[in-house]
mmCIF file of C-alpha atoms in Angstrom:
data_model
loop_
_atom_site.group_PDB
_atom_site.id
_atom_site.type_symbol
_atom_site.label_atom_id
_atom_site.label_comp_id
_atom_site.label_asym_id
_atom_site.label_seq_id
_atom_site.Cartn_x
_atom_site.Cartn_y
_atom_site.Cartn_z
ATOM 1 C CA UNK A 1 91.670 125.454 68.387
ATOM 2 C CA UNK A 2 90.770 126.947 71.783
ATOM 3 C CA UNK A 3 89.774 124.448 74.331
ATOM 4 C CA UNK A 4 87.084 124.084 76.387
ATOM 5 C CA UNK A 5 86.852 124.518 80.093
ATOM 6 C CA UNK A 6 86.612 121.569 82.399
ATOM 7 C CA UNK A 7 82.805 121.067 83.954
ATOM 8 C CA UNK A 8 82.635 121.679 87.552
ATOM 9 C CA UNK A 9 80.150 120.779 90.336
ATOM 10 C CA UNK A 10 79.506 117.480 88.390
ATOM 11 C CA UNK A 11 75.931 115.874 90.168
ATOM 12 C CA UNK A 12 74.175 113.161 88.739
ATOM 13 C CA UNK A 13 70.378 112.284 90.167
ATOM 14 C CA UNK A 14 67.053 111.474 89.548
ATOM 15 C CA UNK A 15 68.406 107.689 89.125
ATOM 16 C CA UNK A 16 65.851 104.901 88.462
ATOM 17 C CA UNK A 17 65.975 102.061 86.669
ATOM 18 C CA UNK A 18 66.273 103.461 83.358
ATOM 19 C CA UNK A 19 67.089 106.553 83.121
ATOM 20 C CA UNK A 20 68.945 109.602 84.748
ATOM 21 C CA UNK A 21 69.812 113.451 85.361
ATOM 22 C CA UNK A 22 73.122 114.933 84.950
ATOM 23 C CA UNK A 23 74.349 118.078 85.573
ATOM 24 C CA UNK A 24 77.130 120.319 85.799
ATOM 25 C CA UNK A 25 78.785 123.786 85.444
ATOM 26 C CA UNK A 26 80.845 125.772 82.996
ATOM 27 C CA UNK A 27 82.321 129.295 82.314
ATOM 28 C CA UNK A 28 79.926 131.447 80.763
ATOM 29 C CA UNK A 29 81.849 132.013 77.835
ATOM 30 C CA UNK A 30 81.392 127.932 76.632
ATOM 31 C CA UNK A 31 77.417 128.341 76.847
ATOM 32 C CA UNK A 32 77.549 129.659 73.542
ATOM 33 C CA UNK A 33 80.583 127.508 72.079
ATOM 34 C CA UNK A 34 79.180 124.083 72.686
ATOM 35 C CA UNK A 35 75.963 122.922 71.748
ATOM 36 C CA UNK A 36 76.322 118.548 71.885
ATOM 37 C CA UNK A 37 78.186 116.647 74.681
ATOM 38 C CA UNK A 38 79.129 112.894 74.984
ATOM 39 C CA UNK A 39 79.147 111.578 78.083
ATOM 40 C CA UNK A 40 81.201 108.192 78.785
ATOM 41 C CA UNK A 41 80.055 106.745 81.966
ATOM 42 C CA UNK A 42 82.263 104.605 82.115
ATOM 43 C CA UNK A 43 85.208 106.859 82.996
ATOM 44 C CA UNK A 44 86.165 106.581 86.324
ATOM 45 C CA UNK A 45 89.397 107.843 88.434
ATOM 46 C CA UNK A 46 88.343 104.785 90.623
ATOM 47 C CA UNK A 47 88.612 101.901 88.892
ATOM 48 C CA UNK A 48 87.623 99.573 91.570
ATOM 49 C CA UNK A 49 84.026 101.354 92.093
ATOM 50 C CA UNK A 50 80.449 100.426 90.313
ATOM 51 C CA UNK A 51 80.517 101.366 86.667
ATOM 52 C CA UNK A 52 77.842 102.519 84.734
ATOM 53 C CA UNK A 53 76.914 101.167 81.854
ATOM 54 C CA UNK A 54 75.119 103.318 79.400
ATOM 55 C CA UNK A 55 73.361 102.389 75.994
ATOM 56 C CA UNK A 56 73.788 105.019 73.863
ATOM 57 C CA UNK A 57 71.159 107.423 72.717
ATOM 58 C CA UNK A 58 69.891 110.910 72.501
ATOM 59 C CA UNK A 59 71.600 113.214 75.459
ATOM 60 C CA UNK A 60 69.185 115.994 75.589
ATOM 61 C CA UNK A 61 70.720 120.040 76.850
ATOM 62 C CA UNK A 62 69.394 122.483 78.356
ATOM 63 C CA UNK A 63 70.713 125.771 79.201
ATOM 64 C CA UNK A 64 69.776 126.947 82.305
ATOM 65 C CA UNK A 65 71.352 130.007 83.840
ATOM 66 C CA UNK A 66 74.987 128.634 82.769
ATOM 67 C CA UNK A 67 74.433 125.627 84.118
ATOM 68 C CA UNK A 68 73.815 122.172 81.979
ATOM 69 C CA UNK A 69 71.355 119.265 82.235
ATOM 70 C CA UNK A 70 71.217 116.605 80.370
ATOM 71 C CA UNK A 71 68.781 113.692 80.280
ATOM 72 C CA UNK A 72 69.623 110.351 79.211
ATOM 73 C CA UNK A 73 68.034 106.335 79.038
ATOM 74 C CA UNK A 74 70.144 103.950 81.392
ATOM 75 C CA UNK A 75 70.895 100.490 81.840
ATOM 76 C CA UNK A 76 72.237 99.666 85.273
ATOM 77 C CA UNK A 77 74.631 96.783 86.908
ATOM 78 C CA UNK A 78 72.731 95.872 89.928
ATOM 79 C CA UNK A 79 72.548 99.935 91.452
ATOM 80 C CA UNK A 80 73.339 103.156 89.534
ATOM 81 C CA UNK A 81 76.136 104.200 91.874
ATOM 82 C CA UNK A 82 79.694 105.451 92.073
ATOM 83 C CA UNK A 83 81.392 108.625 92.978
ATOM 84 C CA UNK A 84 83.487 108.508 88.950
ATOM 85 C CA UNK A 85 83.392 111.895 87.135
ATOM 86 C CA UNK A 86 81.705 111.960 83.797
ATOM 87 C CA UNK A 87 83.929 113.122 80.539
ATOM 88 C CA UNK A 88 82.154 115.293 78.066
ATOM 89 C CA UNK A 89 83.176 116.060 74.874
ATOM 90 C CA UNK A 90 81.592 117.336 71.710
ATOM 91 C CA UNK A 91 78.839 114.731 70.353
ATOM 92 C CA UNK A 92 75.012 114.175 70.312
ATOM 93 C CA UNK A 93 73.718 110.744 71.444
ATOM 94 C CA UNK A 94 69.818 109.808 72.824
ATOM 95 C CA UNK A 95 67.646 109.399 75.598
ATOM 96 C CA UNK A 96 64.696 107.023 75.072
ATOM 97 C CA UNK A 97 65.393 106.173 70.955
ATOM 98 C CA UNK A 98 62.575 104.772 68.982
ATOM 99 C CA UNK A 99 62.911 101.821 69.821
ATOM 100 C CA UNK A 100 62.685 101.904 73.557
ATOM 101 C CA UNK A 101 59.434 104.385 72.816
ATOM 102 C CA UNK A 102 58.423 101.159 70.769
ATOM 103 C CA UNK A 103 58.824 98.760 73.560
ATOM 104 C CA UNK A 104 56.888 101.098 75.932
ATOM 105 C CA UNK A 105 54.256 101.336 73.100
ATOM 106 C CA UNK A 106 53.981 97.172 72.952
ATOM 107 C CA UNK A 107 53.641 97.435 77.150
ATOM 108 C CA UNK A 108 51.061 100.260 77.216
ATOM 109 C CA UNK A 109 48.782 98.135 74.193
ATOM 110 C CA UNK A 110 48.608 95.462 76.439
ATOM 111 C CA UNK A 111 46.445 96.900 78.834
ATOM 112 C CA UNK A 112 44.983 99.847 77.058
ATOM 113 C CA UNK A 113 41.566 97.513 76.533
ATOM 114 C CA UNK A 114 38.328 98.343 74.598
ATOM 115 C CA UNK A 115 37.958 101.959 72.679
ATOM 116 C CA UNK A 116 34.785 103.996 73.478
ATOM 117 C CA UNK A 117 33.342 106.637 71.582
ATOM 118 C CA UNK A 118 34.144 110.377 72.498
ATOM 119 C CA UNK A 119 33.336 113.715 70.897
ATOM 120 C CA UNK A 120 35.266 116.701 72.759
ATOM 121 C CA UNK A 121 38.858 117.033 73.585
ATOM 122 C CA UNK A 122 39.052 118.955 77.292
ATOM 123 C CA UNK A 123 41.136 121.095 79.380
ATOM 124 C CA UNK A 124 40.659 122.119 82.885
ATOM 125 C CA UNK A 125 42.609 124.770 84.210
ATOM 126 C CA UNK A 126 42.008 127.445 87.538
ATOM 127 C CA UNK A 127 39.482 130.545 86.437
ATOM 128 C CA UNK A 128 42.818 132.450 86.547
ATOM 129 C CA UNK A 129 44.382 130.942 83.640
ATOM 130 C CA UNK A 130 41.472 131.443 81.200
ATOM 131 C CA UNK A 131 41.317 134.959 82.659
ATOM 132 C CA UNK A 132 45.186 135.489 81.503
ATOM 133 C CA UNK A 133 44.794 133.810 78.381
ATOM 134 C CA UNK A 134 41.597 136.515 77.713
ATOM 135 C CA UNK A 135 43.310 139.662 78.455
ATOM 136 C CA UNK A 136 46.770 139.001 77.462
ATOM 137 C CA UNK A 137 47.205 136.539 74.796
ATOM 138 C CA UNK A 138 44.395 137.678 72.594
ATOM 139 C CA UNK A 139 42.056 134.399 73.696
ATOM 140 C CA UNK A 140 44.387 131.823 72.518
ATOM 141 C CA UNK A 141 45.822 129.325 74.336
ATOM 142 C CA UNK A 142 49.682 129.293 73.763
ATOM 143 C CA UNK A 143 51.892 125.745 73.332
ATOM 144 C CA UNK A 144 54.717 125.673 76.783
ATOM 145 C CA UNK A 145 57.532 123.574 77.323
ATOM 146 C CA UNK A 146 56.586 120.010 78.261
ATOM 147 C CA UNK A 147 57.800 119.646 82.344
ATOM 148 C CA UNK A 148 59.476 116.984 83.492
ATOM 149 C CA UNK A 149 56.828 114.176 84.337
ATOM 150 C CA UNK A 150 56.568 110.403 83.450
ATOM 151 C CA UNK A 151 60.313 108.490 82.072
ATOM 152 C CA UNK A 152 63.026 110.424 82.687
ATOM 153 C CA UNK A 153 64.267 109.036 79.185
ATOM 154 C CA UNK A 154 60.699 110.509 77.317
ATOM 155 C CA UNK A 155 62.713 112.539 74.720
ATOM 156 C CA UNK A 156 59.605 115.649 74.732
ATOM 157 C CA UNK A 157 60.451 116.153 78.352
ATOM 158 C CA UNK A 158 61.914 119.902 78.568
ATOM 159 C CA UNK A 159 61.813 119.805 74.740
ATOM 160 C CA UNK A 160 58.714 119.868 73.333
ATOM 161 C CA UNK A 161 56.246 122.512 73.310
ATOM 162 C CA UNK A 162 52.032 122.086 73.537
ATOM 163 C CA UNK A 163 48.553 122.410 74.769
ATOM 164 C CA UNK A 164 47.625 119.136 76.699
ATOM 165 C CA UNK A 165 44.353 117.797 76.540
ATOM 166 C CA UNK A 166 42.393 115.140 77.986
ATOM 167 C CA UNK A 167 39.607 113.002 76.093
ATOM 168 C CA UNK A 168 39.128 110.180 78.533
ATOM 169 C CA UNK A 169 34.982 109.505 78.676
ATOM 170 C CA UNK A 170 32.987 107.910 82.521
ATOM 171 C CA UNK A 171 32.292 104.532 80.628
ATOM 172 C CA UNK A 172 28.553 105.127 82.181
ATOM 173 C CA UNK A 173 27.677 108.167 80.766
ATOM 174 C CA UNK A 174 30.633 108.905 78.181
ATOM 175 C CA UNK A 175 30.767 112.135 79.048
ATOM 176 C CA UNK A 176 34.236 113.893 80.397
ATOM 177 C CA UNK A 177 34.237 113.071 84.738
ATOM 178 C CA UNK A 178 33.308 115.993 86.289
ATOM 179 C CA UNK A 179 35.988 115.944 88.624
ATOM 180 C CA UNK A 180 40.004 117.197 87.543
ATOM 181 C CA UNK A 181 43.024 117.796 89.317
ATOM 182 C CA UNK A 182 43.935 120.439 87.397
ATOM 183 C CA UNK A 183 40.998 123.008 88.025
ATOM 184 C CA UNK A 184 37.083 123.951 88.271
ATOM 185 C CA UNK A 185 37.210 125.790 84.410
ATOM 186 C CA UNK A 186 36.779 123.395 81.826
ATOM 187 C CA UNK A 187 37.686 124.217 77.975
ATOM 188 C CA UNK A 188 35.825 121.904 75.514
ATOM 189 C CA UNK A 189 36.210 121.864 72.011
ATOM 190 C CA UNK A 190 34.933 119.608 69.029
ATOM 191 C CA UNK A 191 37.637 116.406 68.667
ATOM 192 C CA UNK A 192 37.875 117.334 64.802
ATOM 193 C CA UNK A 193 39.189 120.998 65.911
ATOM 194 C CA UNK A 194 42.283 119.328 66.925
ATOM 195 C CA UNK A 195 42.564 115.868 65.568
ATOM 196 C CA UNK A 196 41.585 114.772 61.288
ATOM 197 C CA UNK A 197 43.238 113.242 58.590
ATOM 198 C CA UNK A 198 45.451 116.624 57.990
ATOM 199 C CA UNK A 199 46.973 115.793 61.791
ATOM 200 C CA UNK A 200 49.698 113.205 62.798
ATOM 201 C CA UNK A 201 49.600 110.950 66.038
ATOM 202 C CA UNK A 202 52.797 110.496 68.153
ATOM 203 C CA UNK A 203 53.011 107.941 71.135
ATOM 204 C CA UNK A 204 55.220 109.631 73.544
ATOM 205 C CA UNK A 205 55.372 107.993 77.037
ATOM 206 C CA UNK A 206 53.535 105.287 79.292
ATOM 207 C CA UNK A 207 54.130 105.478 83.013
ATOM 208 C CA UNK A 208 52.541 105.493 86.135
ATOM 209 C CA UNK A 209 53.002 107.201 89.530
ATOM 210 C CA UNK A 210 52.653 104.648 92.143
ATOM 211 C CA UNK A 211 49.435 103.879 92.163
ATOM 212 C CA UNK A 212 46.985 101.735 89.367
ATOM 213 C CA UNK A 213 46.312 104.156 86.922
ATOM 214 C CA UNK A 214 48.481 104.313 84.067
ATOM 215 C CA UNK A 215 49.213 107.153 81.661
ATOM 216 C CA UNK A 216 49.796 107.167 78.197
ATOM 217 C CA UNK A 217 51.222 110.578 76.764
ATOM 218 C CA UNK A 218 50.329 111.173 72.869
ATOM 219 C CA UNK A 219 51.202 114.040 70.746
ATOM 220 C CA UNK A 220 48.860 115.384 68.300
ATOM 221 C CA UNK A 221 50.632 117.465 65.940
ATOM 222 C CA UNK A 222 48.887 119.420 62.438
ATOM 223 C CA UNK A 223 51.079 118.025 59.354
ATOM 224 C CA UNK A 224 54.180 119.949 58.467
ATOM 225 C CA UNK A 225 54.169 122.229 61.983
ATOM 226 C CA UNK A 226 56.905 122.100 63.743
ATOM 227 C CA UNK A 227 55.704 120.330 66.552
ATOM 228 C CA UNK A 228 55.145 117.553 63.634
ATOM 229 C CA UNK A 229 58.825 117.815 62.467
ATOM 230 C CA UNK A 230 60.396 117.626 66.321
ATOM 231 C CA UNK A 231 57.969 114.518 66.552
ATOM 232 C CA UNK A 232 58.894 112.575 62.983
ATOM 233 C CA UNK A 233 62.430 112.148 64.324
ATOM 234 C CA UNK A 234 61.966 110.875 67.909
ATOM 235 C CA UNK A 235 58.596 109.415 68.307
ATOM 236 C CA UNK A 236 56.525 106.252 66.864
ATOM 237 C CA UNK A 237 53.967 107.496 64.653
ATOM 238 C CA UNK A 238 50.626 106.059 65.178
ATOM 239 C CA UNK A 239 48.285 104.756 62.090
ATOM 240 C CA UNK A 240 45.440 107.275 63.149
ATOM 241 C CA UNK A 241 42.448 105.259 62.039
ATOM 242 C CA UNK A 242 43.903 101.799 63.501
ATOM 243 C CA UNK A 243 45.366 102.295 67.193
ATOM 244 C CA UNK A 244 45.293 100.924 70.641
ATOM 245 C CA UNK A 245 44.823 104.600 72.136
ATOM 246 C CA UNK A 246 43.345 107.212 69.941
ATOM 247 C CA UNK A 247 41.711 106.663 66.789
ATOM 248 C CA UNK A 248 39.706 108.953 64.166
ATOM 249 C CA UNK A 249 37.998 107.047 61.577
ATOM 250 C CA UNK A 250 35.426 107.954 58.486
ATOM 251 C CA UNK A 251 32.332 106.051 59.332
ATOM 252 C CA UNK A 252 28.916 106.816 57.225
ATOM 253 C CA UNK A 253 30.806 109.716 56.104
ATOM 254 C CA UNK A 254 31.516 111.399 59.706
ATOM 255 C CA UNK A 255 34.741 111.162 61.535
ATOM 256 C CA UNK A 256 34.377 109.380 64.410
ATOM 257 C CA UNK A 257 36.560 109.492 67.750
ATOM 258 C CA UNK A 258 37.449 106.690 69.881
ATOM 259 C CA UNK A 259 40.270 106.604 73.341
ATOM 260 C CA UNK A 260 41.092 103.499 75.607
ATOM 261 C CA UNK A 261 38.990 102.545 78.361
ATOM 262 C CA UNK A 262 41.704 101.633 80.539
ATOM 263 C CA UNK A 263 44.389 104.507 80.253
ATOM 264 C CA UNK A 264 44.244 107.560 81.252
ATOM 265 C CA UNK A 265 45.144 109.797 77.821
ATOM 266 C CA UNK A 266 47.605 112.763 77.924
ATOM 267 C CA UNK A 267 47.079 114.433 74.642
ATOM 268 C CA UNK A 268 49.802 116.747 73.831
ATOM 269 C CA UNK A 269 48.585 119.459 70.450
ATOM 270 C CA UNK A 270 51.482 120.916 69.839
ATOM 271 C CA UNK A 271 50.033 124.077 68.048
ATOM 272 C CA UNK A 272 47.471 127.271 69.593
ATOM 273 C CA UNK A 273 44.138 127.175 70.076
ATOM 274 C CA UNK A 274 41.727 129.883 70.440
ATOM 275 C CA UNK A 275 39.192 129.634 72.802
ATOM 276 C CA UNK A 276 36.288 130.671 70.741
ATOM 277 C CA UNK A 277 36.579 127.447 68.978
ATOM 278 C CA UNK A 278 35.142 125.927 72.069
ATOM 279 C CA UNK A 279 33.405 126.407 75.141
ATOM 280 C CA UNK A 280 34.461 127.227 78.448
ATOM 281 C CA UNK A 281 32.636 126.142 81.754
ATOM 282 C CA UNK A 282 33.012 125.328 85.177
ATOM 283 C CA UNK A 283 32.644 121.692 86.737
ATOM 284 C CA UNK A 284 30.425 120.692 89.182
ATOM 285 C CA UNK A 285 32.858 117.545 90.421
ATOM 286 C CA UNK A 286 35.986 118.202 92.602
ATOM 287 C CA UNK A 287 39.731 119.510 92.371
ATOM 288 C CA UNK A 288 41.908 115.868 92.789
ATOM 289 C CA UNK A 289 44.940 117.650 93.554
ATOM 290 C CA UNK A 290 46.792 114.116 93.943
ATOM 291 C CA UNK A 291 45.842 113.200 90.709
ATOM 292 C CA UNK A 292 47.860 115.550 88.729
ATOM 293 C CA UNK A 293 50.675 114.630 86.935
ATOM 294 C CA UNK A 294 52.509 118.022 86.937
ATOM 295 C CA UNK A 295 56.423 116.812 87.158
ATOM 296 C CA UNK A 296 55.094 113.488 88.552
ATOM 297 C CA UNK A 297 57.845 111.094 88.861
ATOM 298 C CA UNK A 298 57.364 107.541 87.165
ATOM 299 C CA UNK A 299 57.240 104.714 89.631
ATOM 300 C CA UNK A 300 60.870 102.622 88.617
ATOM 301 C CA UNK A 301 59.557 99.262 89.810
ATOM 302 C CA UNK A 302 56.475 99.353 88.242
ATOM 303 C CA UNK A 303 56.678 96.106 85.920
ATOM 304 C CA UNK A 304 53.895 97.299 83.500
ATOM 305 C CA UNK A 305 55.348 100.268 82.244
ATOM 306 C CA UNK A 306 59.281 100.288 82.735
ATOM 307 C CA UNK A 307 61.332 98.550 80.080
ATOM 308 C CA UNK A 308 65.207 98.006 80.044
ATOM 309 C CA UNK A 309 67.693 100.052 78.098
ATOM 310 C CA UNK A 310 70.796 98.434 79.201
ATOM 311 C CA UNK A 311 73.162 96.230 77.658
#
């Protein structure tokens, strides 16, 4: 059996209290040899320095121009430090499993408070976007890879692929705010368009980004899609009709839609949608450009939404 080469330019980042970022290189030629890695942690040519200590779980890869990253859920003994080079060998083992997504689930329930009624799922993007999506993707809005923002350890992060939508409601008017961080163009379209009783509901993350607001990250996904199948295997499923976050419910013979007043609702549909399903419009609030959570980096001492993964 030919071996392996040895990873080089070993760096390990992004630290925080539950979770991590490693990376390294290797010779071309392995990219397409290898597909899983364990990493032991513990390994160290030093054995007087820190040690990790690392509960074990899904190890996500990417390939990125022969280079590897890997994501992974942390515990920690006092600081993440140490200078010890990580071993890799051929296994799979997790980031966040379901049952740290099920402890960040109980923490984001405690404070998602009272439901309110809503009726449109919406997505704000620049007038550029919408003009792209028009002229070169035939009007439909295409699923991308999920970036890197909220827990390090979220296991869609750089692996899953959606549409995110929003469906918070102004508790005054419950209407969608007219102001967004992520454009002036608005896309509406009809809740039951995306979410029904032919749809499954993930819970995917709950962080927050220094400040009050908290997030809470749910994937929509049609039943049977792929998106659905990716999500069965990592991710709580949610009881649609009975949730703290996002509920769709048969009353007097309509489906009606209710979020959480106090979380701010990242709804991930993991299939395309057409524009002329909806309606597109511009807003007459402001662009909150610090309010968007493009690669936004979880606050690690925030006690509401961090949980421990250690041993």
């Amino acid at each position: 059996m030919e071996l392996l080469s040895t990873p080089k330019n070993i760096e390990i980042n992004n630290i925080t209290c539950d979770s991590f970022r490693i990376s390294w290189a290797m010779e071309k030629g392995d990219l397409e040899r290898v597909t899983h890695y364990f990493i032991d942690l513990n390994k160290k040519e030093n054995k007087n320095s820190n040690k990790f200590k690392h509960r074990p779980g899904r190890l996500e890869r990417q390939l990125m121009s022969g280079r590897q990253e890997v994501r992974g859920a942390a515990g920690r003994d006092g600081l993440l430090e140490g200078d010890g080079d990580a071993l890799m060998s051929p296994l799979l083992s997790p980031d966040y499993a379901k049952e740290h997504l099920a402890q960040l689930q109980e923490k984001a329930e405690l404070i998602a408070g009272r439901m309110l009624r809503f009726s449109v799922f919406y997505r704000n993007q620049h007038k550029e976007y919408f003009q792209h999506v028009r002229m070169h993707c035939g009007n439909v809005m295409k699923p991308s890879l999920k970036d890197n923002s909220g827990s390090h350890g979220s296991p869609t992060s750089g692996m899953l692929h959606g549409i995110f939508f929003s469906c918070n409601t102004e508790f005054n008017t419950g209407q969608p705010p007219q102001d967004s961080p992520y454009g002036r163009y608005r896309f509406q379209i009809p809740a039951q368009r995306l979410f029904n009783p032919n749809t499954n509901l993930y819970f995917a993350d709950f962080y927050c980004m220094y400040t009050a607001y908290h997030y809470v990250v749910l994937v929509l996904a049609p039943k049977g899609s792929s998106g659905d199948l990716f999500c069965r295997e990592r991710l709580p499923q949610l009881d649609i009709s009975s949730n703290k976050f996002l509920t769709c419910c048969v009353e007097e013979g309509e489906l009606v839609y209710r979020h959480a007043q106090d979380s701010i609702l990242e709804v991930i549909y993991t299939e395309p949608v057409d524009l002329s399903l909806g309606v597109l419009g511009e807003i007459s609030g402001h662009q909150l450009m610090s309010l968007s959570t493009a690669n936004a980096k979880k606050d690690p001492s925030c006690k509401t939404c961090n949980i421990s993964v250690g041993r």
